[in-house]
Short mmCIF file of C-alpha atoms in Angstrom, two decimals:
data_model
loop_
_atom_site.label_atom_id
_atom_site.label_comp_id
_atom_site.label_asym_id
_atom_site.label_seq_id
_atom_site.Cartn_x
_atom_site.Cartn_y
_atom_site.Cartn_z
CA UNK A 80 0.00 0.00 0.00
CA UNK A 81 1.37 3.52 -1.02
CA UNK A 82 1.66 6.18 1.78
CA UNK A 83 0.83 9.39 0.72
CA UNK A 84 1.84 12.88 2.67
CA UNK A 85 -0.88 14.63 1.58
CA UNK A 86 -0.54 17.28 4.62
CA UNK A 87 2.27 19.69 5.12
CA UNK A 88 2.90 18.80 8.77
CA UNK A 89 3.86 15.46 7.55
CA UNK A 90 5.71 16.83 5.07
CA UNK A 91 7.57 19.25 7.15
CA UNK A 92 7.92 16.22 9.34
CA UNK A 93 9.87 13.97 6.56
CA UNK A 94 12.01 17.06 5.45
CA UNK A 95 13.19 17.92 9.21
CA UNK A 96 13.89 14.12 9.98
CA UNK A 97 15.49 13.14 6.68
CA UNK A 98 17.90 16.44 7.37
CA UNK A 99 18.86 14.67 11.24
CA UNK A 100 19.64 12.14 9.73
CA UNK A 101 22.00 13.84 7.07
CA UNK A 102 23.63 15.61 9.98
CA UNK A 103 24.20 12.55 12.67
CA UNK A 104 25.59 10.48 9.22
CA UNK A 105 27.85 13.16 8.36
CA UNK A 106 28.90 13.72 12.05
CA UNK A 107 29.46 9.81 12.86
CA UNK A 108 32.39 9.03 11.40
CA UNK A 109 35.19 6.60 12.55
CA UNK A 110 37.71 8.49 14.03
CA UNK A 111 41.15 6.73 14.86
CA UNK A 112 39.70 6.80 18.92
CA UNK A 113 37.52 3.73 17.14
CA UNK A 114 39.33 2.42 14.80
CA UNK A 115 42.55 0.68 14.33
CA UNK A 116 44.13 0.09 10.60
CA UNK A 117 43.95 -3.45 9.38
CA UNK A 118 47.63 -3.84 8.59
CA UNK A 119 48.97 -2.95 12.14
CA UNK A 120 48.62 -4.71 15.09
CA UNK A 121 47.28 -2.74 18.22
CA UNK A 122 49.56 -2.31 20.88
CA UNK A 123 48.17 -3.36 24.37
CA UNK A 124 50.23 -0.42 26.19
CA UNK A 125 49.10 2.54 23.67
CA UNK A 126 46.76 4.65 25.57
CA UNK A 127 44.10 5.12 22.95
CA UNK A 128 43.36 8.16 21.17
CA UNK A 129 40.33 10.27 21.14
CA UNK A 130 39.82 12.73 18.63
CA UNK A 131 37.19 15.72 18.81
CA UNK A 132 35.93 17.23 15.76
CA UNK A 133 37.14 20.42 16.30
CA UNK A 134 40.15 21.58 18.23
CA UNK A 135 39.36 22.70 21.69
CA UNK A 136 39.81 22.04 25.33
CA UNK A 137 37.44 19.87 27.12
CA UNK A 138 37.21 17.71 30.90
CA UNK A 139 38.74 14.92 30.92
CA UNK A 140 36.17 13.14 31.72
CA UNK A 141 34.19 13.74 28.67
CA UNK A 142 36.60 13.07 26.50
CA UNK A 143 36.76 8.86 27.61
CA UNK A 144 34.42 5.94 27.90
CA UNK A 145 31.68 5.91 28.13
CA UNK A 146 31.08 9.33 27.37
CA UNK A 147 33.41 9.79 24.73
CA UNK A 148 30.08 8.89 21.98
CA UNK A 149 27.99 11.43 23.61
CA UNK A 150 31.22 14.54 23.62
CA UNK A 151 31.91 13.70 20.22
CA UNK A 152 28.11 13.75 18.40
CA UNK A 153 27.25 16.70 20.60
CA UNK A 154 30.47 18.41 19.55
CA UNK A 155 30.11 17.97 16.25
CA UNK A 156 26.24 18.38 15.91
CA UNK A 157 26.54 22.20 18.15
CA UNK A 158 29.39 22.85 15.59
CA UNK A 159 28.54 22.50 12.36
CA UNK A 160 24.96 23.73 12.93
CA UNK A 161 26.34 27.20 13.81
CA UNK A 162 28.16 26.93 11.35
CA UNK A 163 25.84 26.92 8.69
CA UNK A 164 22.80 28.54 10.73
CA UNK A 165 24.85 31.61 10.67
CA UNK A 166 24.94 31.95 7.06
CA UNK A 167 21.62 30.82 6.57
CA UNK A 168 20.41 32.84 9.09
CA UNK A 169 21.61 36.11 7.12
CA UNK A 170 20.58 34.92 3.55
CA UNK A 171 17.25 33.88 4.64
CA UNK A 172 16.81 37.18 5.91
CA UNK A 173 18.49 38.92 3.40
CA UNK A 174 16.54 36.91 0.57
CA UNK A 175 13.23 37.96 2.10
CA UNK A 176 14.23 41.33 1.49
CA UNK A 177 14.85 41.02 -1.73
CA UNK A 178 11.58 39.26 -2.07
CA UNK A 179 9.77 42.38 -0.75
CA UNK A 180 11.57 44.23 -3.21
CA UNK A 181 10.50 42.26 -6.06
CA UNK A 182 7.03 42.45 -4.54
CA UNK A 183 6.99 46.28 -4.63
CA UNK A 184 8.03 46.38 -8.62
CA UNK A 185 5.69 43.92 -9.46
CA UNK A 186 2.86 46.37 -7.91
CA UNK A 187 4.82 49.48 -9.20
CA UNK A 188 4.32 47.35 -12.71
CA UNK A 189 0.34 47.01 -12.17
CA UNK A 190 0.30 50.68 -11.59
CA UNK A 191 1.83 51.37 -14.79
CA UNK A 192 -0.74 48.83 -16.58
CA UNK A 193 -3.53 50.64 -14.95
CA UNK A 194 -3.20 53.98 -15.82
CA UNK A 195 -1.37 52.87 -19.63
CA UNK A 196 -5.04 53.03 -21.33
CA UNK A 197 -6.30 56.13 -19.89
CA UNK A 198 -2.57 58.28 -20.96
CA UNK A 199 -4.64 59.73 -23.95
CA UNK A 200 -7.82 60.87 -22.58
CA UNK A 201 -8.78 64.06 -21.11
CA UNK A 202 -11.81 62.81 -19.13
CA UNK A 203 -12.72 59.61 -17.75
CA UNK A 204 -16.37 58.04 -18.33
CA UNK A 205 -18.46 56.63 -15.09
CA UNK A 206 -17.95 53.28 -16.24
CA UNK A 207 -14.00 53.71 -16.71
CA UNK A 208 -14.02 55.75 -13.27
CA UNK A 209 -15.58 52.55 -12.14
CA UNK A 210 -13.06 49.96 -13.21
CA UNK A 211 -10.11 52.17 -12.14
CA UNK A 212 -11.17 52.37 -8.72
CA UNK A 213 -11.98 48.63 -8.49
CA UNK A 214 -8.41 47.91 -9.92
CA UNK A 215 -6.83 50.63 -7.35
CA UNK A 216 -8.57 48.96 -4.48
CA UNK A 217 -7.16 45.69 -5.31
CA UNK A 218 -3.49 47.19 -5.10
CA UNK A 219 -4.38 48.46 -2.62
CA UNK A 220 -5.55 45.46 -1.16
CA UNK A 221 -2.28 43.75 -2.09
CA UNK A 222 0.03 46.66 -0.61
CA UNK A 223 -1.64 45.86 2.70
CA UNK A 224 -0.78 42.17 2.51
CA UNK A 225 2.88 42.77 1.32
CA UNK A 226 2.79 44.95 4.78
CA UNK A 227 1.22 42.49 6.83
CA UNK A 228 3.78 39.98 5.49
CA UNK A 229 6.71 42.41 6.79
CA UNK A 230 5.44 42.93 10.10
CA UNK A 231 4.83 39.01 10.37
CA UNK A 232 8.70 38.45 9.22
CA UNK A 233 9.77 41.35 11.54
CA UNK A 234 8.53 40.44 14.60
CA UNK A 235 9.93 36.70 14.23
CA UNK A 236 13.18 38.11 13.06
CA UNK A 237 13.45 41.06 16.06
CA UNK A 238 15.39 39.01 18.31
CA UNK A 239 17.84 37.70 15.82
CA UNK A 240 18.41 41.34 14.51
CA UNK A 241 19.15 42.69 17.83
CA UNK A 242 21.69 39.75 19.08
CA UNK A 243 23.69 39.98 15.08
CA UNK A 244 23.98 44.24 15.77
CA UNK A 245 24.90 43.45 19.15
CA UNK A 246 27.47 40.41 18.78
CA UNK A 247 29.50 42.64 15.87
CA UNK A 248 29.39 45.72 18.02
CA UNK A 249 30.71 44.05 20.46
CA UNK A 250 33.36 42.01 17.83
CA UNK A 251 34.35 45.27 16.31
CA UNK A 252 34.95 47.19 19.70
CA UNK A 253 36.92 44.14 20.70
CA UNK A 254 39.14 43.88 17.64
CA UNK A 255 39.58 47.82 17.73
CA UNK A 256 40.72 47.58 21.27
CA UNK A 257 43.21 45.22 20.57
CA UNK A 258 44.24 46.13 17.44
CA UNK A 259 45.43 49.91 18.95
CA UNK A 260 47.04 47.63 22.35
CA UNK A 261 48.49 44.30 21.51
CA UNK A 262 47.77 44.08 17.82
CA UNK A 263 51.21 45.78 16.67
CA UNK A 264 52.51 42.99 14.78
CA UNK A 265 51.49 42.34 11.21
CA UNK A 266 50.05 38.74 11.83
CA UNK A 267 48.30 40.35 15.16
CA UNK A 268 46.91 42.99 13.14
CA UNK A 269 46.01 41.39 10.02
CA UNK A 270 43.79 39.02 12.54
CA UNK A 271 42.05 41.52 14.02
CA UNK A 272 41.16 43.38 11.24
CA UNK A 273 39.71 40.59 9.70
CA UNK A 274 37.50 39.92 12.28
CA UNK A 275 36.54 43.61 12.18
CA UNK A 276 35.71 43.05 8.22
CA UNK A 277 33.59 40.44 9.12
CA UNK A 278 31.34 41.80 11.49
CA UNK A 279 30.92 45.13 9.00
CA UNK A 280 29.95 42.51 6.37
CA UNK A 281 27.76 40.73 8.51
CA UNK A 282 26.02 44.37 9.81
CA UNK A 283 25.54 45.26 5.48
CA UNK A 284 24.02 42.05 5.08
CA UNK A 285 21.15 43.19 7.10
CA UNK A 286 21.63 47.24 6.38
CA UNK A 287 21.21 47.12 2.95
CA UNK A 288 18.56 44.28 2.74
CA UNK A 289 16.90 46.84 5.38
CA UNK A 290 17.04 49.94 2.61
CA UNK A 291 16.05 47.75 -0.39
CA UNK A 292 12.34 47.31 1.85
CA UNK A 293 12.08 50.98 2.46
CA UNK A 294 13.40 52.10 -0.89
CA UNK A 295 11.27 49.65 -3.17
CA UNK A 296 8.13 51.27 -1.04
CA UNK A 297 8.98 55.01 -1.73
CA UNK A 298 9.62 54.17 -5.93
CA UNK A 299 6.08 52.96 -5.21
CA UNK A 300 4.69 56.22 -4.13
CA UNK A 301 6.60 57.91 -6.89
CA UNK A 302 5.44 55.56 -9.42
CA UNK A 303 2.15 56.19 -8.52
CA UNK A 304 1.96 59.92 -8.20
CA UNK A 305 3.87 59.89 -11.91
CA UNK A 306 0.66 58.43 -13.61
CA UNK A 307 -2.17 60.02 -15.11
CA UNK A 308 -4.37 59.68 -11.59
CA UNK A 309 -6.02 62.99 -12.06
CA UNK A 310 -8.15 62.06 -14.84
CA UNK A 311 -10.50 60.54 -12.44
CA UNK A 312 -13.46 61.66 -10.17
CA UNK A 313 -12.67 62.80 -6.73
CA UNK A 314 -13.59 59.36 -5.27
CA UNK A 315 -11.08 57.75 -7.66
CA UNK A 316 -8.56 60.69 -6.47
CA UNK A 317 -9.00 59.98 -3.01
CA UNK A 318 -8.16 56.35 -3.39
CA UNK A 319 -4.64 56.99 -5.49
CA UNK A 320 -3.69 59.63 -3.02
CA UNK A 321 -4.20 56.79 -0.27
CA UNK A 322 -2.15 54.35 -1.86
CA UNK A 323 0.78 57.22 -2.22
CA UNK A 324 0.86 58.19 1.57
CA UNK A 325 0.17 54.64 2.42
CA UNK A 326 3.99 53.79 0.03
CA UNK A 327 5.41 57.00 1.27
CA UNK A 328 5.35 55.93 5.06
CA UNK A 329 7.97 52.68 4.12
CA UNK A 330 8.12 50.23 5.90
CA UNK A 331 11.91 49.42 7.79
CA UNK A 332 13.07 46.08 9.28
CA UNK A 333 13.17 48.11 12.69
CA UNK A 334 13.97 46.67 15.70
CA UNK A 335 14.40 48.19 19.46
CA UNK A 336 16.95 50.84 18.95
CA UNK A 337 17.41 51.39 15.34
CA UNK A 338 16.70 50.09 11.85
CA UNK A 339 18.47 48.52 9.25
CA UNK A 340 19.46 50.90 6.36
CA UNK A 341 22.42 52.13 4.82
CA UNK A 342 22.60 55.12 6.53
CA UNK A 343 22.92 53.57 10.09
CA UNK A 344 25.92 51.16 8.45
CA UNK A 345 27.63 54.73 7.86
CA UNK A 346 26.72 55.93 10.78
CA UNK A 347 28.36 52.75 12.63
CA UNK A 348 31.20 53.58 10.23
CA UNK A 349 32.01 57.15 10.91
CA UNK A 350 31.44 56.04 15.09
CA UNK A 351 34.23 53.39 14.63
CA UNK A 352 36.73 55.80 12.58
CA UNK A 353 35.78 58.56 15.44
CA UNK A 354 36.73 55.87 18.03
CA UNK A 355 39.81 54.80 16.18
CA UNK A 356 41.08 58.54 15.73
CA UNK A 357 40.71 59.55 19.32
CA UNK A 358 42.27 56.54 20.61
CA UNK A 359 45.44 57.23 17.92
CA UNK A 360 45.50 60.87 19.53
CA UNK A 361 46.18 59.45 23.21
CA UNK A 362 49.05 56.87 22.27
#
């Protein structure tokens, strides 16, 4: 008998458990802690080796039997997912952006296709007057969901926003400290800065997806107040003009304290060269 996943929890369900077990297949490997080669023979005296994943310090304990499966799986699951969440953390975000962009010039589009068969008149008829303000009120109608949609992605995405601004702030202030104190080398300062260039990448990321939502609202408003919109009857009037204040107030990836765009990325910028200068000036 054929199963069938006709529902999207148990679809969901297969995707999430076929991707464990992708992870805990590519984590548990033999290591040479479990495995000896076939063409030497095990010495009884060698203390045997166990190997973590990654390099790093860890109790003793944990790193023998019978917790030596457990250490090494945990290890190596923690590690590679943050790994990989990190970067699909900011292209998922950065991705949706771009998706509300792409959303906003397909409506700027269907404003343009509107208005195209009324660019040669001089008056519009009751009936036309009609249709245009049954096609504005379905633009509108999908400007308010595009909104919606941001404000449902913002809100899931607030916490994650704050902790990336706050984890490179505190990367870059870091990296600047020691880059002015113990960083005089050239291996010492090429590390640093490094880390510095990836936090600033990792704070544009999220900046400029930020600006292409606010920017892809305001063309919008400007797209809109471009076309013919006059030829209509006040009603029809009233409607356009409600669908250009509506664009003009954009909408931002805010979160507590400040909001994604382009112009906060220079402002963090000009802060760090300001902090950088005036920490030169007392050496």
């Amino acid at each position: 008998m054929a199963y069938k996943t006709n529902t999207s929890g148990e679809y969901v369900l297969i995707t999430f458990s076929r991707f464990s077990h992708f992870i805990i297949a590519s984590i548990w490997r033999p290591s040479d802690g479990f495995t000896q080669p076939n063409n030497k023979q095990k010495d009884p005296d060698q203390e045997l080796p166990w190997n973590t994943p990654f390099n790093m310090t860890m109790p003793k304990v944990l790193l023998a039997a019978p917790f030596f499966p457990l250490t090494y799986a945990f290890i190596a699951y923690t590690g590679y997912v943050t790994i990989f969440m990190f970067g699909g953390c900011d292209g998922f975000y950065f991705e949706f952006c771009v998706h509300i962009s792409s959303l906003f010039q397909s409506l700027q589009e269907e404003t343009r296709a509107i208005f195209r068969p009324f660019e040669e008149y001089l008056k519009l008829t009751p009936a036309q007057c009609a249709r245009l303000e049954l096609q504005l009120r379905g633009l509108i109608i999908r400007q308010n969901s595009v909104f919606e949609l941001i404000s449902f992605f913002r809100k899931r995405y607030t916490v994650i926003t704050l902790a990336h601004f706050v984890s490179a702030a505190l990367v870059i202030g870091f990296s600047i400290c020691n880059l002015l104190t113990v960083g005089n080398n050239g291996l010492g300062a090429l590390l640093y800065v490094a880390y510095t260039v990836a936090a600033l990448s990792q704070l544009l990321v999220y900046c400029y997806g930020g600006t292409l939502v606010a920017e892809s609202s305001f063309e919008l408003s400007r797209v809109a107040a471009s076309c013919p919109w006059s030829l209509g009857a006040p009603r029809q009037r009233r409607v356009i003009l409600l669908l250009i204040l509506r664009s003009q107030r954009a909408p931002t990836m805010a979160v507590p304290f400040f909001s994604p765009s382009l112009n906060t990325f220079a402002s963090i910028l000009q802060t760090s060269g300001s902090i950088i200068a005036l920490a030169k000036s007392f050496q």
